[in-house]
Short mmCIF file of C-alpha atoms in Angstrom, two decimals:
data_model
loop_
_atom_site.label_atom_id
_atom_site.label_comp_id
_atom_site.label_asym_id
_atom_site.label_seq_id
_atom_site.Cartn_x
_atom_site.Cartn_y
_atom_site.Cartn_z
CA UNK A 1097 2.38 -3.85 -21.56
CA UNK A 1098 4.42 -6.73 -22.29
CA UNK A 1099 8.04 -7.54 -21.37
CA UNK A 1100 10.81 -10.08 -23.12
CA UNK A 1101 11.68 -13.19 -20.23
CA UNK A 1102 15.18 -12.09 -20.77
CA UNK A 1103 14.01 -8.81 -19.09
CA UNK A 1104 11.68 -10.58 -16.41
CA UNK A 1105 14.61 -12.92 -15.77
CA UNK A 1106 17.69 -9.88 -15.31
CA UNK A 1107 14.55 -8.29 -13.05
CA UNK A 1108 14.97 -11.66 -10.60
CA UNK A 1109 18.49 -11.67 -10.53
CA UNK A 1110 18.20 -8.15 -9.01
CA UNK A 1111 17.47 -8.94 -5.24
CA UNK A 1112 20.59 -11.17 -4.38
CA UNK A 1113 22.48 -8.38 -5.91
CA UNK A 1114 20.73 -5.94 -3.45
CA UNK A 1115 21.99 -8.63 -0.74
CA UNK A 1116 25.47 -9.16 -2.29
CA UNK A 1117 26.49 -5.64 -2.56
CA UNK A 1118 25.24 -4.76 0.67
CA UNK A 1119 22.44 -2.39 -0.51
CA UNK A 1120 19.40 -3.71 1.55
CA UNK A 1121 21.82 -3.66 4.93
CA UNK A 1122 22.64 0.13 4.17
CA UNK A 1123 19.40 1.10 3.52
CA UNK A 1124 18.05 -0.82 6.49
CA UNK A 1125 20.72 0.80 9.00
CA UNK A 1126 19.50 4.66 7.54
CA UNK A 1127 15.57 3.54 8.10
CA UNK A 1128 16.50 2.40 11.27
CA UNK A 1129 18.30 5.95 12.05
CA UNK A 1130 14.84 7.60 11.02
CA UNK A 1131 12.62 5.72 13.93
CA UNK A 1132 15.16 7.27 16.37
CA UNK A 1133 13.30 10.73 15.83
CA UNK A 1134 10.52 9.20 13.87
CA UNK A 1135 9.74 11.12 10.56
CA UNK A 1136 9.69 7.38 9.04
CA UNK A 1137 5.90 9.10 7.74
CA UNK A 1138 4.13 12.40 7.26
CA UNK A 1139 3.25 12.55 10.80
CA UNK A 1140 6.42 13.76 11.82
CA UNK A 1141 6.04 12.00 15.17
CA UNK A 1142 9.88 13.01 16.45
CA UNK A 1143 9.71 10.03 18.98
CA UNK A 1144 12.15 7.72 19.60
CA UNK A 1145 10.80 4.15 18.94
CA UNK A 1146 14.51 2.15 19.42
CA UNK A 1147 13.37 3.23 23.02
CA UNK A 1148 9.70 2.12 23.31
CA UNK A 1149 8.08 5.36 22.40
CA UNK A 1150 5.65 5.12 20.06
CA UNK A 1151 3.84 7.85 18.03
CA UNK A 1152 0.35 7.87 15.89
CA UNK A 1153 0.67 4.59 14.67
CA UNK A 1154 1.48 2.77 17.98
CA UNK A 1155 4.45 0.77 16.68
CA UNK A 1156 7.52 0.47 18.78
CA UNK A 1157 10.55 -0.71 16.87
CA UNK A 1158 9.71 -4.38 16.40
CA UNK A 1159 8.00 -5.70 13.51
CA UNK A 1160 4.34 -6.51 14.18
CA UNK A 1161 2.48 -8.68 12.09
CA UNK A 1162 -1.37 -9.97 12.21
CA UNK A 1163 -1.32 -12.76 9.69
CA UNK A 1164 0.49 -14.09 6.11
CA UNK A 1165 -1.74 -16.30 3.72
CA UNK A 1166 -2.89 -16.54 0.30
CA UNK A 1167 -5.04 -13.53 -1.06
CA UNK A 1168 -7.63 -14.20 -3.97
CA UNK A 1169 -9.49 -11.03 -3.29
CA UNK A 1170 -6.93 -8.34 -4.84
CA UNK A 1171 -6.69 -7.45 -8.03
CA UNK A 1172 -6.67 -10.01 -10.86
CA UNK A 1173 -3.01 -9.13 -11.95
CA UNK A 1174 -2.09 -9.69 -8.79
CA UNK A 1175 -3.67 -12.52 -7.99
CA UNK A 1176 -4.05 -14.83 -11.08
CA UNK A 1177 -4.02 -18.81 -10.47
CA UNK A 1178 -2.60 -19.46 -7.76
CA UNK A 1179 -2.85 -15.77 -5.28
CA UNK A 1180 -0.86 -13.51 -3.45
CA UNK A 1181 1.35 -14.25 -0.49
CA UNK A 1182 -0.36 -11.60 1.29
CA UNK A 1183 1.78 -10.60 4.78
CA UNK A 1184 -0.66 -7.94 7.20
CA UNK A 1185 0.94 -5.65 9.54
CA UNK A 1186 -0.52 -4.86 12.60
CA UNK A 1187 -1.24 -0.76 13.39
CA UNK A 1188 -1.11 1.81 10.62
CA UNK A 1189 -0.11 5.52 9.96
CA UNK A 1190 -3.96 6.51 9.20
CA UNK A 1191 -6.52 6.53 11.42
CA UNK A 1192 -9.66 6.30 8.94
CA UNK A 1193 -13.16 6.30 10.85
CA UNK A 1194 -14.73 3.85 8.72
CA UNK A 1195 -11.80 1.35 8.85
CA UNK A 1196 -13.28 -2.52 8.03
CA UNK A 1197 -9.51 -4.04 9.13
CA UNK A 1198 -9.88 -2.44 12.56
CA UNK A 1199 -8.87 -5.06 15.01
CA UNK A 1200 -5.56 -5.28 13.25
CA UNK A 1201 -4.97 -1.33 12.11
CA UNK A 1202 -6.32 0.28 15.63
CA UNK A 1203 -6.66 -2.62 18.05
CA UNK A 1204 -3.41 -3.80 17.69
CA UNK A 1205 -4.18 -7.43 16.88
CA UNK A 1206 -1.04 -8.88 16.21
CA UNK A 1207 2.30 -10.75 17.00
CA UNK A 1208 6.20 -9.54 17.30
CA UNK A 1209 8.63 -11.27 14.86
CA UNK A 1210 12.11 -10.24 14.31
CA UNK A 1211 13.47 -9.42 10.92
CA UNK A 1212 14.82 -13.14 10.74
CA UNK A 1213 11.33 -14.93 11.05
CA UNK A 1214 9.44 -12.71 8.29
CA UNK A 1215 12.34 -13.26 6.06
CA UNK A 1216 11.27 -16.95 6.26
CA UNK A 1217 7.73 -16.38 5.98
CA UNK A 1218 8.59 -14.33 2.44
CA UNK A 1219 10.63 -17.64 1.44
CA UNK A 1220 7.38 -20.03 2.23
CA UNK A 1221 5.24 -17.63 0.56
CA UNK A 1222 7.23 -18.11 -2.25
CA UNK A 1223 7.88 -21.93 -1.76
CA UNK A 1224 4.00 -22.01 -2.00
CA UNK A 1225 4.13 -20.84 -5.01
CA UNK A 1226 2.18 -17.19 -4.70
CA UNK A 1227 2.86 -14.62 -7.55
CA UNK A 1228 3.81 -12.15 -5.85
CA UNK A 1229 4.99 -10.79 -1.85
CA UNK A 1230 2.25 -8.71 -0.65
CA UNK A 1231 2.95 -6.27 1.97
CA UNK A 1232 -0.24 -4.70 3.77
CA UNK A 1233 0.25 -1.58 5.84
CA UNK A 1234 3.92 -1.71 5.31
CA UNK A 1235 4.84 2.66 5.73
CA UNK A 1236 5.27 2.25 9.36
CA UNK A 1237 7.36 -1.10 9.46
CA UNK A 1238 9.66 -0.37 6.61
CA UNK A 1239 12.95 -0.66 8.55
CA UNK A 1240 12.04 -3.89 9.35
CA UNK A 1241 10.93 -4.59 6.22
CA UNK A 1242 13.92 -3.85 4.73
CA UNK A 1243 15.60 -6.64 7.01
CA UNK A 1244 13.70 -8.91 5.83
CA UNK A 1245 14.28 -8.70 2.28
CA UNK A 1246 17.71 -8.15 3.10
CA UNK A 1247 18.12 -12.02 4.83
CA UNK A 1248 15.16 -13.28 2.36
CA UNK A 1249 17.39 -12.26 -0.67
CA UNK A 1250 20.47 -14.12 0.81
CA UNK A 1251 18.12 -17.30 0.39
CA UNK A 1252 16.99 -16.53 -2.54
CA UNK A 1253 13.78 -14.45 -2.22
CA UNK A 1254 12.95 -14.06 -6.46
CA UNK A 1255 9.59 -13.17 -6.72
CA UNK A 1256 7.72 -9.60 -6.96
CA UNK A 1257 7.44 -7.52 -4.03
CA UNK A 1258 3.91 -5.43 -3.60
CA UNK A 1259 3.73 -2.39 -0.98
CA UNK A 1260 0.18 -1.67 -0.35
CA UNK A 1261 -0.18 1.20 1.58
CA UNK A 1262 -3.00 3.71 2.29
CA UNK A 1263 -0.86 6.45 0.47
CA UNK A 1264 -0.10 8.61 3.36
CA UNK A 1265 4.14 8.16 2.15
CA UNK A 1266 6.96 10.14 3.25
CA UNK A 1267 8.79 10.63 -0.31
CA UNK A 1268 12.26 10.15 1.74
CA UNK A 1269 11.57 6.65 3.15
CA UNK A 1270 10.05 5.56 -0.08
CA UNK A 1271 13.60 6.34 -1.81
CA UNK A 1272 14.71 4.19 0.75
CA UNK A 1273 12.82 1.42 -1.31
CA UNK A 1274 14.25 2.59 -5.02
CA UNK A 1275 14.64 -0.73 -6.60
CA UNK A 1276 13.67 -2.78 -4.08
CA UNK A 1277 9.43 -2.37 -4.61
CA UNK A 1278 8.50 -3.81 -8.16
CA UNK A 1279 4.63 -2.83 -7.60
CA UNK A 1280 3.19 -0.09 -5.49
CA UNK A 1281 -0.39 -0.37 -4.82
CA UNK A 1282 -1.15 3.06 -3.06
CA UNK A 1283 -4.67 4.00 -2.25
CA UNK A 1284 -6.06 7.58 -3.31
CA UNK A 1285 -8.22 7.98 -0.98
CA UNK A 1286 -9.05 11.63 -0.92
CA UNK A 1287 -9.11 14.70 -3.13
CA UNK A 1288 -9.87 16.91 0.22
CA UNK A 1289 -7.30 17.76 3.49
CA UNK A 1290 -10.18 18.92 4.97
CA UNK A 1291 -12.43 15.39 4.60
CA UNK A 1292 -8.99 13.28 4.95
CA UNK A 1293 -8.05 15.18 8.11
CA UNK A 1294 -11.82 14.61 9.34
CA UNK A 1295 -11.96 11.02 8.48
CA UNK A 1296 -8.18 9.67 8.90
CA UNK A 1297 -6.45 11.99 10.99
CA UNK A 1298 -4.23 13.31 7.96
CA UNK A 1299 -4.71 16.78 7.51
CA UNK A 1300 -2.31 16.99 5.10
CA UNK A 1301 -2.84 13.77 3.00
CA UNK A 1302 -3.94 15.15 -0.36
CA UNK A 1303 -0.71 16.53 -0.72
CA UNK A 1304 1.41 14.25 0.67
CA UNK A 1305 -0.77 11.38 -1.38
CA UNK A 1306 0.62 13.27 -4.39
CA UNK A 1307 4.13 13.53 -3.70
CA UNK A 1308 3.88 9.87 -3.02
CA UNK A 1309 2.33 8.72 -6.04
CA UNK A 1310 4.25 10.85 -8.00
CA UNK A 1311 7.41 9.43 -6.80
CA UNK A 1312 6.35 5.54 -6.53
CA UNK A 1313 5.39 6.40 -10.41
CA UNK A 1314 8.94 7.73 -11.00
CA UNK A 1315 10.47 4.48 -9.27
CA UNK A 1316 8.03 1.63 -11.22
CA UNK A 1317 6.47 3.10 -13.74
CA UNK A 1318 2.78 1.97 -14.80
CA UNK A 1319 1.59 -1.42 -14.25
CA UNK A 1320 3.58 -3.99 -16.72
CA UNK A 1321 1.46 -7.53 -16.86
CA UNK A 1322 3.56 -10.34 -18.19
CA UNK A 1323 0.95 -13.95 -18.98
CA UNK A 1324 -1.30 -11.96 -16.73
CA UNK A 1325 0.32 -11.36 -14.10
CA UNK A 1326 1.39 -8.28 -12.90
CA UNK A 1327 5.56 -7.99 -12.82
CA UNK A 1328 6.19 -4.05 -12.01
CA UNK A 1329 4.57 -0.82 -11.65
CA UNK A 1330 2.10 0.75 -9.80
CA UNK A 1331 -2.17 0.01 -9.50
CA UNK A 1332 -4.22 2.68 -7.62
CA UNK A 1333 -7.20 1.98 -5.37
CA UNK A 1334 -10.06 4.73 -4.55
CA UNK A 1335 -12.76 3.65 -2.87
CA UNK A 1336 -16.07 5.73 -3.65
CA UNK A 1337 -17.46 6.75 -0.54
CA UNK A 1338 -20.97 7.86 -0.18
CA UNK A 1339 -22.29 11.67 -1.27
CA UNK A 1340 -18.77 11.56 -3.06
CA UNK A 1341 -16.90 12.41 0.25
CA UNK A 1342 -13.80 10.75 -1.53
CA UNK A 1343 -13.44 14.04 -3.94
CA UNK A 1344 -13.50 11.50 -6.97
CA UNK A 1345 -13.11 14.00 -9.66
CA UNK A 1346 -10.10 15.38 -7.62
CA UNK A 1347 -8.15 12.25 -7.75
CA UNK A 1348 -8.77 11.21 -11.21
CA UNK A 1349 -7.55 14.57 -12.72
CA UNK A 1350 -4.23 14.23 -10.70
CA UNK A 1351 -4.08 11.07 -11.69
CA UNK A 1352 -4.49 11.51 -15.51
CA UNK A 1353 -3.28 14.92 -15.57
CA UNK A 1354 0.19 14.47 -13.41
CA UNK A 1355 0.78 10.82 -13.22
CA UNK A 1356 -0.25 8.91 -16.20
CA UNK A 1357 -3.53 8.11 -18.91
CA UNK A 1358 -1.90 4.22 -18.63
CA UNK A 1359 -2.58 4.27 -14.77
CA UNK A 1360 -4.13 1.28 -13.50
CA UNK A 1361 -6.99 1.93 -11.70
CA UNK A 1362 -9.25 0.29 -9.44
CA UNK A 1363 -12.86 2.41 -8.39
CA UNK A 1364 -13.43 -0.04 -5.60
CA UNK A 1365 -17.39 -0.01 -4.74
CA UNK A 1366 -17.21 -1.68 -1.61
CA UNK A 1367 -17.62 0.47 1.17
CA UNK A 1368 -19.52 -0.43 4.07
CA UNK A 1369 -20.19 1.24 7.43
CA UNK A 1370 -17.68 0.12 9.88
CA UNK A 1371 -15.68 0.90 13.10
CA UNK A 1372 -16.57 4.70 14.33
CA UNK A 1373 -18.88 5.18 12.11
CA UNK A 1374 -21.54 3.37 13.33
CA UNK A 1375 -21.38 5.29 16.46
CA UNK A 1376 -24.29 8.25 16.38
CA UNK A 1377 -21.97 10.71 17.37
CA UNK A 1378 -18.99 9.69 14.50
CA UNK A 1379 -20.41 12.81 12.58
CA UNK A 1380 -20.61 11.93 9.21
CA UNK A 1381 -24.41 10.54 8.84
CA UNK A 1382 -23.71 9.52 5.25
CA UNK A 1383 -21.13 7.24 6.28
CA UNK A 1384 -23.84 5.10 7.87
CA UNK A 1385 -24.72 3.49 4.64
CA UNK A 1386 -23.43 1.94 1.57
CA UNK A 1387 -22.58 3.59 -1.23
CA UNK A 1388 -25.69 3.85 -4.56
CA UNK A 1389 -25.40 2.25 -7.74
CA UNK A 1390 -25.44 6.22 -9.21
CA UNK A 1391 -22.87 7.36 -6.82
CA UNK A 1392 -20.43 4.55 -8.42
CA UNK A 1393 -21.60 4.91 -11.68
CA UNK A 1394 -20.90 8.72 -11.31
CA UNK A 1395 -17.14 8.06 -10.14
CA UNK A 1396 -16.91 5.80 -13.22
CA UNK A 1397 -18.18 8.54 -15.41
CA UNK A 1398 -15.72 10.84 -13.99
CA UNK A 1399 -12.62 8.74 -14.44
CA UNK A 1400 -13.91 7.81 -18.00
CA UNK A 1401 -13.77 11.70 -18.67
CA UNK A 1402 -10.50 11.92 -17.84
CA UNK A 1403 -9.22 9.16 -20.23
CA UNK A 1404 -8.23 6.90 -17.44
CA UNK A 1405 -9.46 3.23 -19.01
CA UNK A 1406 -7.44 1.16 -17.59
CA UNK A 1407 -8.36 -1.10 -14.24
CA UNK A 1408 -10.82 -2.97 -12.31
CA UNK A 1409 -13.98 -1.45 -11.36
CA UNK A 1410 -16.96 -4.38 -10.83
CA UNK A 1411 -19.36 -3.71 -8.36
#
């Protein structure tokens, strides 16, 4: 899909408006009100992390980040010439077994910034000219988050702001970022509670997966490329996991069937054993190995059956 400049241009007028009107402060203040009895995610935690209590992800009420650099390894929308200002938050709201970022999502690695300082590291990313503000493991930090862009957009912040999350959303805090996300890069991880409760602590995440994807959808839209480079929307990652523990055929028919045939779609193939599972007693022996050229051929088959054509999938 293509878009007129006049539209990309009233699109990056749109944050110091935000700023102006006091929209980002507002919505800021009620995320903050959420991590005082924590339902910021499906979890449901109920602590209070304004006091130091902390809940399944681990996060107190300070930002935490691990590191902010250019990112050539994403998608090729998102990354075209010259990358994406990719910013990584330290802990995360899933607890996945087979985790390859797990010094940073369950050892904490890491550093405390207040809202001012990764304001300023948006405006550099930008400065350096990145496409886009990538924001990794964002669902637990969003009040934060929302401070940031906030102060960023009183300096001028402009350019496109990505949440990539692992999909485990609470629909109310991702209203909380109605017109402030241009792309959404969710993960699909599952199409079982029973194998995401197993293998990231979510027993629920099917379902709540949905309601998030469904709603990011409603906010952005499919993915809208502009010269190449991605502008708004939303791109979907599933990762095929070995003896199809992902429920492929699951995921694609919700996504065709109750999101969209445009969906961008990436069938990642690049699974490798890491973190639990590589201990003997993890549980999951298949999880031990990469993934077969047939098993990724087979999840390719499956999203080709359901008319989804649109995406990255290279192994």
């Amino acid at each position: 899909m293509e878009r007129s400049r006049s539209t990309c241009e009233e699109m990056k007028e749109r944050y110091p408006d935000l700023h102006t009107e006091e929209i980002l402060r507002k919505r800021a203040d009620l995320a903050n009100e959420i991590v005082s009895d924590c339902t910021l995610c499906p979890h449901h935690c109920h602590v209070d992390r304004t006091v130091g209590e902390t809940g399944f992800c681990r996060t107190g009420s300070e930002l935490i980040l691990s590191s902010f650099a250019p990112h050539f390894g994403e998608e090729p929308p998102l990354v075209g010439r010259r990358g994406s200002g990719t910013i990584f938050f330290t802990n995360c709201n899933l607890g996945c077994i087979f985790c390859q970022n797990y010094e940073i999502s369950h050892c904490g690695r890491g550093f405390q910034v207040p809202a001012e300082d990764l304001a300023e590291i948006m405006l550099r990313l930008q400065e350096r000219g990145y496409h886009n503000i990538n924001l990794v493991s964002p669902t637990h930090q969003v009040p934060g988050i929302l401070s940031a862009v906030d102060i960023a957009a009183g300096k001028g912040l402009q350019i496109p702001i990505v949440y990539n999350t692992g999909g485990y959303d609470s629909v109310d805090t991702l209203r909380l970022l109605d017109g402030v996300i241009d792309i959404y890069m969710p993960d699909a991880k599952y199409g079982s509670n029973e194998i995401a409760h197993a293998l990231s602590g979510a027993a629920d995440y099917v379902d709540r997966m949905k309601d998030a994807l469904s709603e990011m959808h409603r906010q952005v839209g499919d993915l809208v490329i502009e010269n190449g480079i991605a502008e708004k929307g939303m791109i979907i990652r599933h990762l095929v996991l070995p003896e199809d523990l992902a429920g492929t055929e699951e995921v694609m028919r919700f996504i065709a069937e109750e999101l969209s045939l445009s969906s961008y779609v990436n069938i990642m193939p690049q699974y490798r054993p890491a973190w639990k599972v590589r201990e003997k007693s993890s549980g999951f022996e298949a999880l031990r190995r990469i993934i077969t050229q047939e098993e990724f051929d087979d999840a390719l088959s499956i999203a080709r059956k359901y008319g989804l054509e649109r995406g990255v999938s290279n192994r």
